[in-house]
Amino acid sequence: MTQRNVRVFRVETPLKQRACSIMATPNRPLSPHLQVYRLPLTALMSITHRITGVGLTLGALLLTWWVTAAAYGETQYAQVQGLLGTWLGQLVLLGFSFALFYHLCNGLRHIFWDFGRYFELEQVRRTDAAVLVGSVALTVATWVQVVF
Amino acid sequence: MSLRSALGHARGLGAAKEGVHHWWLQRLTAIALIPLTLWLVASIIGLSGTGYEEFLFWFGKPINSTLMILFLGVGFHHAQLGMQVVYEDYISSHGTRTAMTILTKFACYGLATLSIVSILTVAFKG
């Protein structure tokens, strides 16, 4: 296997040696790196938006499965409804609904950001909370409607 | 300070001459999906705990089959746009990235078509 992208530079010139000694100095500020940096809430919410987006794309398969089964007939539809009715099916649907509401609420915030609104740190903290409360509230409200 | 020329700024086009097209479509589909998602959730709540007949009756109404087809078409379009950005950000190999993007786009449009044809089948049954 060839290592095309790896190049080894030898430290030769005094300038390079000085550059290397500066970089090796301890206690210099490090750039944020995933393994050494505790992500703030806003960053966690940003990556959650992506994760829920990918999850919803996979979850769309469920929607296709559901409507396609209905097109094939009553037996197939009952099979899907039966599987979705199991505890595992309900758990998947619970996760799906939360992902949907989270992506919806945070997506709405992204649209406000696109218009240049809510960029101040305090506003971002408040909308962080609003997105979290909103998505949990919508999930709970939906399941209360389904169960009762 | 902006490094863009005044003309480039006014046109909003990049070197590929399509500039913000992907970004714009992602926002356009997102905005459309807000009411469509709320309608879909309400529909699913209404259909939960009911049988096949209710499903046929619900999607037999033109307004519901129309909204469902819009949700599926716009939703899968939004999904493949979003997945493409995720691949572009995290897959460094050009070949793998292109292959995954093509595969996802084909899968999304295939699934969207299958779902839409299914809803039409149901709509004509109900």
mmCIF file of C-alpha atoms in Angstrom:
data_model
loop_
_atom_site.group_PDB
_atom_site.id
_atom_site.type_symbol
_atom_site.label_atom_id
_atom_site.label_comp_id
_atom_site.label_asym_id
_atom_site.label_seq_id
_atom_site.Cartn_x
_atom_site.Cartn_y
_atom_site.Cartn_z
ATOM 1 C CA MET A 1 0.000 0.000 0.000
ATOM 2 C CA THR A 2 1.430 3.361 -0.995
ATOM 3 C CA GLN A 3 1.187 6.315 1.333
ATOM 4 C CA ARG A 4 0.583 9.066 -1.161
ATOM 5 C CA ASN A 5 -0.699 11.621 1.297
ATOM 6 C CA VAL A 6 2.033 11.243 3.904
ATOM 7 C CA ARG A 7 5.181 13.309 3.408
ATOM 8 C CA VAL A 8 8.044 13.458 5.883
ATOM 9 C CA PHE A 9 9.875 16.755 6.245
ATOM 10 C CA ARG A 10 13.238 16.849 7.933
ATOM 11 C CA VAL A 11 14.050 19.819 10.150
ATOM 12 C CA GLU A 12 17.033 21.379 8.470
ATOM 13 C CA THR A 13 16.985 25.166 8.461
ATOM 14 C CA PRO A 14 17.253 27.275 11.643
ATOM 15 C CA LEU A 15 13.867 28.816 10.829
ATOM 16 C CA LYS A 16 12.212 25.405 10.738
ATOM 17 C CA GLN A 17 13.939 24.434 13.976
ATOM 18 C CA ARG A 18 12.660 27.578 15.662
ATOM 19 C CA ALA A 19 9.152 26.996 14.327
ATOM 20 C CA CYS A 20 9.197 23.471 15.691
ATOM 21 C CA SER A 21 10.439 24.573 19.113
ATOM 22 C CA ILE A 22 7.622 27.149 19.351
ATOM 23 C CA MET A 23 5.035 24.529 18.427
ATOM 24 C CA ALA A 24 6.443 22.132 21.006
ATOM 25 C CA THR A 25 6.221 24.679 23.862
ATOM 26 C CA PRO A 26 3.781 23.425 26.505
ATOM 27 C CA ASN A 27 0.905 25.533 27.890
ATOM 28 C CA ARG A 28 0.194 27.174 24.581
ATOM 29 C CA PRO A 29 -3.549 27.447 23.851
ATOM 30 C CA LEU A 30 -4.778 24.460 21.875
ATOM 31 C CA SER A 31 -7.422 24.679 19.217
ATOM 32 C CA PRO A 32 -10.638 22.911 20.241
ATOM 33 C CA HIS A 33 -10.399 19.243 19.430
ATOM 34 C CA LEU A 34 -13.166 16.692 19.914
ATOM 35 C CA GLN A 35 -11.090 14.469 22.200
ATOM 36 C CA VAL A 36 -9.909 17.178 24.595
ATOM 37 C CA TYR A 37 -12.725 19.709 24.442
ATOM 38 C CA ARG A 38 -16.076 19.509 26.187
ATOM 39 C CA LEU A 39 -18.602 20.629 23.591
ATOM 40 C CA PRO A 40 -20.847 23.487 24.732
ATOM 41 C CA LEU A 41 -24.609 22.955 24.513
ATOM 42 C CA THR A 42 -24.879 24.926 21.271
ATOM 43 C CA ALA A 43 -22.307 22.663 19.611
ATOM 44 C CA LEU A 44 -24.054 19.542 20.912
ATOM 45 C CA MET A 45 -27.342 20.863 19.543
ATOM 46 C CA SER A 46 -25.712 21.559 16.191
ATOM 47 C CA ILE A 47 -24.397 18.011 15.808
ATOM 48 C CA THR A 48 -27.737 16.653 17.075
ATOM 49 C CA HIS A 49 -29.429 18.477 14.203
ATOM 50 C CA ARG A 50 -27.260 16.489 11.782
ATOM 51 C CA ILE A 51 -27.699 13.203 13.641
ATOM 52 C CA THR A 52 -31.486 13.598 13.704
ATOM 53 C CA GLY A 53 -31.383 14.521 10.006
ATOM 54 C CA VAL A 54 -29.547 11.307 9.135
ATOM 55 C CA GLY A 55 -31.881 9.372 11.458
ATOM 56 C CA LEU A 56 -34.949 10.865 9.786
ATOM 57 C CA THR A 57 -33.620 9.916 6.343
ATOM 58 C CA LEU A 58 -33.369 6.315 7.540
ATOM 59 C CA GLY A 59 -36.716 6.703 9.313
ATOM 60 C CA ALA A 60 -38.317 7.763 6.013
ATOM 61 C CA LEU A 61 -37.902 4.101 5.048
ATOM 62 C CA LEU A 62 -40.545 3.325 7.694
ATOM 63 C CA LEU A 63 -42.936 5.780 6.070
ATOM 64 C CA THR A 64 -42.352 4.198 2.638
ATOM 65 C CA TRP A 65 -42.831 0.726 4.157
ATOM 66 C CA TRP A 66 -46.094 1.821 5.817
ATOM 67 C CA VAL A 67 -47.731 3.364 2.708
ATOM 68 C CA THR A 68 -46.413 0.664 0.350
ATOM 69 C CA ALA A 69 -47.854 -2.069 2.603
ATOM 70 C CA ALA A 70 -51.194 -0.253 2.530
ATOM 71 C CA ALA A 71 -51.097 -0.200 -1.276
ATOM 72 C CA TYR A 72 -50.443 -3.961 -1.390
ATOM 73 C CA GLY A 73 -53.449 -4.788 0.765
ATOM 74 C CA GLU A 74 -55.099 -5.262 4.133
ATOM 75 C CA THR A 75 -52.927 -8.224 5.227
ATOM 76 C CA GLN A 76 -49.660 -6.414 4.521
ATOM 77 C CA TYR A 77 -50.936 -3.248 6.227
ATOM 78 C CA ALA A 78 -51.956 -5.249 9.313
ATOM 79 C CA GLN A 79 -48.473 -6.831 9.425
ATOM 80 C CA VAL A 80 -46.770 -3.431 9.475
ATOM 81 C CA GLN A 81 -49.220 -2.059 12.049
ATOM 82 C CA GLY A 82 -48.597 -5.183 14.171
ATOM 83 C CA LEU A 83 -44.802 -4.768 14.049
ATOM 84 C CA LEU A 84 -45.031 -1.049 14.814
ATOM 85 C CA GLY A 85 -47.320 -1.906 17.729
ATOM 86 C CA THR A 86 -44.698 -4.043 19.512
ATOM 87 C CA TRP A 87 -42.649 -2.398 22.290
ATOM 88 C CA LEU A 88 -39.641 -2.221 19.987
ATOM 89 C CA GLY A 89 -41.765 -0.670 17.231
ATOM 90 C CA GLN A 90 -43.172 1.874 19.661
ATOM 91 C CA LEU A 91 -39.663 2.698 20.899
ATOM 92 C CA VAL A 92 -38.500 3.303 17.308
ATOM 93 C CA LEU A 93 -41.549 5.509 16.700
ATOM 94 C CA LEU A 94 -40.854 7.436 19.918
ATOM 95 C CA GLY A 95 -37.286 8.111 18.762
ATOM 96 C CA PHE A 96 -38.539 8.955 15.276
ATOM 97 C CA SER A 97 -41.081 11.459 16.611
ATOM 98 C CA PHE A 98 -38.527 13.175 18.870
ATOM 99 C CA ALA A 99 -36.002 13.368 16.002
ATOM 100 C CA LEU A 100 -38.713 14.851 13.783
ATOM 101 C CA PHE A 101 -39.730 17.535 16.308
ATOM 102 C CA TYR A 102 -36.138 18.360 17.213
ATOM 103 C CA HIS A 103 -35.157 18.759 13.547
ATOM 104 C CA LEU A 104 -38.321 20.835 12.986
ATOM 105 C CA CYS A 105 -37.718 23.189 15.953
ATOM 106 C CA ASN A 106 -33.977 23.566 15.388
ATOM 107 C CA GLY A 107 -34.567 23.902 11.644
ATOM 108 C CA LEU A 108 -36.922 26.783 12.365
ATOM 109 C CA ARG A 109 -34.111 28.411 14.367
ATOM 110 C CA HIS A 110 -31.765 27.878 11.406
ATOM 111 C CA ILE A 111 -34.203 29.824 9.203
ATOM 112 C CA PHE A 112 -34.137 32.721 11.695
ATOM 113 C CA TRP A 113 -30.326 32.545 11.648
ATOM 114 C CA ASP A 114 -30.443 32.659 7.837
ATOM 115 C CA PHE A 115 -32.234 36.004 8.173
ATOM 116 C CA GLY A 116 -29.446 37.194 10.485
ATOM 117 C CA ARG A 117 -31.573 37.030 13.654
ATOM 118 C CA TYR A 118 -30.710 35.612 17.129
ATOM 119 C CA PHE A 119 -26.941 35.537 16.686
ATOM 120 C CA GLU A 120 -26.139 37.141 20.082
ATOM 121 C CA LEU A 121 -24.821 34.623 22.605
ATOM 122 C CA GLU A 122 -27.640 35.284 25.072
ATOM 123 C CA GLN A 123 -30.226 34.828 22.296
ATOM 124 C CA VAL A 124 -28.551 31.592 21.232
ATOM 125 C CA ARG A 125 -28.702 30.305 24.835
ATOM 126 C CA ARG A 126 -32.374 31.192 25.053
ATOM 127 C CA THR A 127 -33.233 29.606 21.696
ATOM 128 C CA ASP A 128 -31.201 26.507 22.717
ATOM 129 C CA ALA A 129 -33.619 26.132 25.627
ATOM 130 C CA ALA A 130 -36.640 26.945 23.446
ATOM 131 C CA VAL A 131 -35.706 24.254 20.903
ATOM 132 C CA LEU A 132 -35.171 21.634 23.624
ATOM 133 C CA VAL A 133 -38.368 22.476 25.506
ATOM 134 C CA GLY A 134 -40.336 22.753 22.258
ATOM 135 C CA SER A 135 -39.224 19.412 20.851
ATOM 136 C CA VAL A 136 -39.817 17.557 24.136
ATOM 137 C CA ALA A 137 -43.216 19.239 24.586
ATOM 138 C CA LEU A 138 -44.327 18.385 21.037
ATOM 139 C CA THR A 139 -43.165 14.760 21.478
ATOM 140 C CA VAL A 140 -45.044 14.424 24.792
ATOM 141 C CA ALA A 141 -48.169 16.118 23.369
ATOM 142 C CA THR A 142 -48.149 13.751 20.371
ATOM 143 C CA TRP A 143 -47.850 10.611 22.490
ATOM 144 C CA VAL A 144 -50.511 11.827 24.917
ATOM 145 C CA GLN A 145 -52.813 12.167 21.884
ATOM 146 C CA VAL A 146 -51.880 8.690 20.623
ATOM 147 C CA VAL A 147 -52.200 6.879 23.956
ATOM 148 C CA PHE A 148 -55.292 8.632 25.368
ATOM 149 C CA MET B 1 -14.746 43.186 4.943
ATOM 150 C CA SER B 2 -16.005 41.258 1.972
ATOM 151 C CA LEU B 3 -13.527 39.950 -0.560
ATOM 152 C CA ARG B 4 -16.188 39.614 -3.221
ATOM 153 C CA SER B 5 -16.451 42.075 -6.060
ATOM 154 C CA ALA B 6 -19.521 44.281 -6.139
ATOM 155 C CA LEU B 7 -20.809 42.532 -9.246
ATOM 156 C CA GLY B 8 -20.222 39.062 -7.772
ATOM 157 C CA HIS B 9 -22.004 40.141 -4.611
ATOM 158 C CA ALA B 10 -24.991 41.454 -6.531
ATOM 159 C CA ARG B 11 -25.338 38.317 -8.623
ATOM 160 C CA GLY B 12 -24.757 35.900 -5.749
ATOM 161 C CA LEU B 13 -23.114 33.428 -8.095
ATOM 162 C CA GLY B 14 -19.933 31.448 -7.499
ATOM 163 C CA ALA B 15 -17.424 30.160 -10.021
ATOM 164 C CA ALA B 16 -19.755 27.281 -10.908
ATOM 165 C CA LYS B 17 -22.457 29.848 -11.820
ATOM 166 C CA GLU B 18 -24.983 28.193 -9.579
ATOM 167 C CA GLY B 19 -23.806 29.720 -6.294
ATOM 168 C CA VAL B 20 -26.376 29.250 -3.587
ATOM 169 C CA HIS B 21 -28.673 26.889 -5.505
ATOM 170 C CA HIS B 22 -28.183 23.909 -3.152
ATOM 171 C CA TRP B 23 -28.484 26.106 -0.061
ATOM 172 C CA TRP B 24 -31.616 27.778 -1.419
ATOM 173 C CA LEU B 25 -33.350 24.499 -2.269
ATOM 174 C CA GLN B 26 -32.550 23.110 1.185
ATOM 175 C CA ARG B 27 -34.229 26.157 2.782
ATOM 176 C CA LEU B 28 -37.140 26.143 0.344
ATOM 177 C CA THR B 29 -37.898 22.455 1.050
ATOM 178 C CA ALA B 30 -37.407 23.072 4.804
ATOM 179 C CA ILE B 31 -40.004 25.852 4.839
ATOM 180 C CA ALA B 32 -42.457 23.725 2.853
ATOM 181 C CA LEU B 33 -41.925 20.841 5.274
ATOM 182 C CA ILE B 34 -42.986 22.852 8.354
ATOM 183 C CA PRO B 35 -46.754 22.797 7.636
ATOM 184 C CA LEU B 36 -46.529 19.419 5.846
ATOM 185 C CA THR B 37 -44.885 17.796 8.905
ATOM 186 C CA LEU B 38 -47.487 19.212 11.273
ATOM 187 C CA TRP B 39 -50.229 17.882 8.977
ATOM 188 C CA LEU B 40 -48.558 14.437 8.782
ATOM 189 C CA VAL B 41 -48.208 14.188 12.569
ATOM 190 C CA ALA B 42 -51.875 15.147 13.001
ATOM 191 C CA SER B 43 -52.849 12.532 10.378
ATOM 192 C CA ILE B 44 -50.824 9.783 12.052
ATOM 193 C CA ILE B 45 -52.315 10.675 15.449
ATOM 194 C CA GLY B 46 -55.778 10.421 13.882
ATOM 195 C CA LEU B 47 -54.972 7.087 12.209
ATOM 196 C CA SER B 48 -53.292 5.504 15.251
ATOM 197 C CA GLY B 49 -55.326 2.660 16.677
ATOM 198 C CA THR B 50 -57.573 2.488 13.614
ATOM 199 C CA GLY B 51 -57.690 -0.109 10.852
ATOM 200 C CA TYR B 52 -57.179 -0.461 7.120
ATOM 201 C CA GLU B 53 -60.572 1.007 6.211
ATOM 202 C CA GLU B 54 -59.741 4.281 7.956
ATOM 203 C CA PHE B 55 -56.383 4.456 6.153
ATOM 204 C CA LEU B 56 -58.137 4.013 2.778
ATOM 205 C CA PHE B 57 -60.816 6.546 3.721
ATOM 206 C CA TRP B 58 -58.279 9.165 4.890
ATOM 207 C CA PHE B 59 -56.007 8.971 1.848
ATOM 208 C CA GLY B 60 -59.002 8.536 -0.433
ATOM 209 C CA LYS B 61 -59.684 12.233 0.121
ATOM 210 C CA PRO B 62 -57.826 14.262 -2.554
ATOM 211 C CA ILE B 63 -56.628 16.887 -0.061
ATOM 212 C CA ASN B 64 -54.932 14.228 2.109
ATOM 213 C CA SER B 65 -53.366 12.286 -0.749
ATOM 214 C CA THR B 66 -52.112 15.581 -2.214
ATOM 215 C CA LEU B 67 -50.526 16.674 1.079
ATOM 216 C CA MET B 68 -48.999 13.202 1.566
ATOM 217 C CA ILE B 69 -47.512 13.191 -1.954
ATOM 218 C CA LEU B 70 -46.099 16.679 -1.330
ATOM 219 C CA PHE B 71 -44.630 15.554 1.995
ATOM 220 C CA LEU B 72 -42.997 12.502 0.398
ATOM 221 C CA GLY B 73 -41.634 14.362 -2.635
ATOM 222 C CA VAL B 74 -40.377 17.419 -0.729
ATOM 223 C CA GLY B 75 -39.241 15.315 2.250
ATOM 224 C CA PHE B 76 -37.086 12.912 0.240
ATOM 225 C CA HIS B 77 -35.689 15.827 -1.751
ATOM 226 C CA HIS B 78 -34.719 17.598 1.487
ATOM 227 C CA ALA B 79 -33.248 14.324 2.832
ATOM 228 C CA GLN B 80 -30.910 13.743 -0.110
ATOM 229 C CA LEU B 81 -29.773 17.404 -0.064
ATOM 230 C CA GLY B 82 -28.945 17.096 3.639
ATOM 231 C CA MET B 83 -27.205 13.721 3.278
ATOM 232 C CA GLN B 84 -25.056 15.170 0.478
ATOM 233 C CA VAL B 85 -23.807 17.921 2.802
ATOM 234 C CA VAL B 86 -23.034 15.367 5.537
ATOM 235 C CA TYR B 87 -20.984 13.300 3.056
ATOM 236 C CA GLU B 88 -19.193 16.410 1.784
ATOM 237 C CA ASP B 89 -18.214 17.340 5.339
ATOM 238 C CA TYR B 90 -17.088 13.954 6.640
ATOM 239 C CA ILE B 91 -15.958 11.741 3.737
ATOM 240 C CA SER B 92 -12.531 12.826 2.524
ATOM 241 C CA SER B 93 -12.172 10.243 -0.263
ATOM 242 C CA HIS B 94 -13.514 11.789 -3.449
ATOM 243 C CA GLY B 95 -14.545 8.424 -4.913
ATOM 244 C CA THR B 96 -16.408 7.214 -1.823
ATOM 245 C CA ARG B 97 -18.097 10.589 -1.405
ATOM 246 C CA THR B 98 -19.319 10.690 -4.992
ATOM 247 C CA ALA B 99 -20.475 7.061 -4.858
ATOM 248 C CA MET B 100 -22.400 7.634 -1.601
ATOM 249 C CA THR B 101 -23.991 10.818 -2.968
ATOM 250 C CA ILE B 102 -25.144 9.081 -6.157
ATOM 251 C CA LEU B 103 -26.421 6.058 -4.200
ATOM 252 C CA THR B 104 -28.352 8.262 -1.753
ATOM 253 C CA LYS B 105 -29.895 10.386 -4.486
ATOM 254 C CA PHE B 106 -31.002 7.297 -6.424
ATOM 255 C CA ALA B 107 -32.381 5.657 -3.259
ATOM 256 C CA CYS B 108 -34.261 8.792 -2.173
ATOM 257 C CA TYR B 109 -35.899 9.368 -5.563
ATOM 258 C CA GLY B 110 -36.682 5.640 -5.869
ATOM 259 C CA LEU B 111 -38.289 5.513 -2.429
ATOM 260 C CA ALA B 112 -40.158 8.776 -3.044
ATOM 261 C CA THR B 113 -41.588 7.375 -6.298
ATOM 262 C CA LEU B 114 -42.544 4.056 -4.661
ATOM 263 C CA SER B 115 -44.275 5.894 -1.795
ATOM 264 C CA ILE B 116 -46.111 8.293 -4.120
ATOM 265 C CA VAL B 117 -47.312 5.465 -6.391
ATOM 266 C CA SER B 118 -48.467 3.621 -3.251
ATOM 267 C CA ILE B 119 -50.455 6.627 -2.029
ATOM 268 C CA LEU B 120 -52.036 6.997 -5.473
ATOM 269 C CA THR B 121 -52.948 3.286 -5.424
ATOM 270 C CA VAL B 122 -54.549 3.762 -2.000
ATOM 271 C CA ALA B 123 -56.269 6.965 -3.144
ATOM 272 C CA PHE B 124 -57.922 5.165 -6.063
ATOM 273 C CA LYS B 125 -58.942 2.244 -3.807
ATOM 274 C CA GLY B 126 -60.512 4.411 -1.111
#
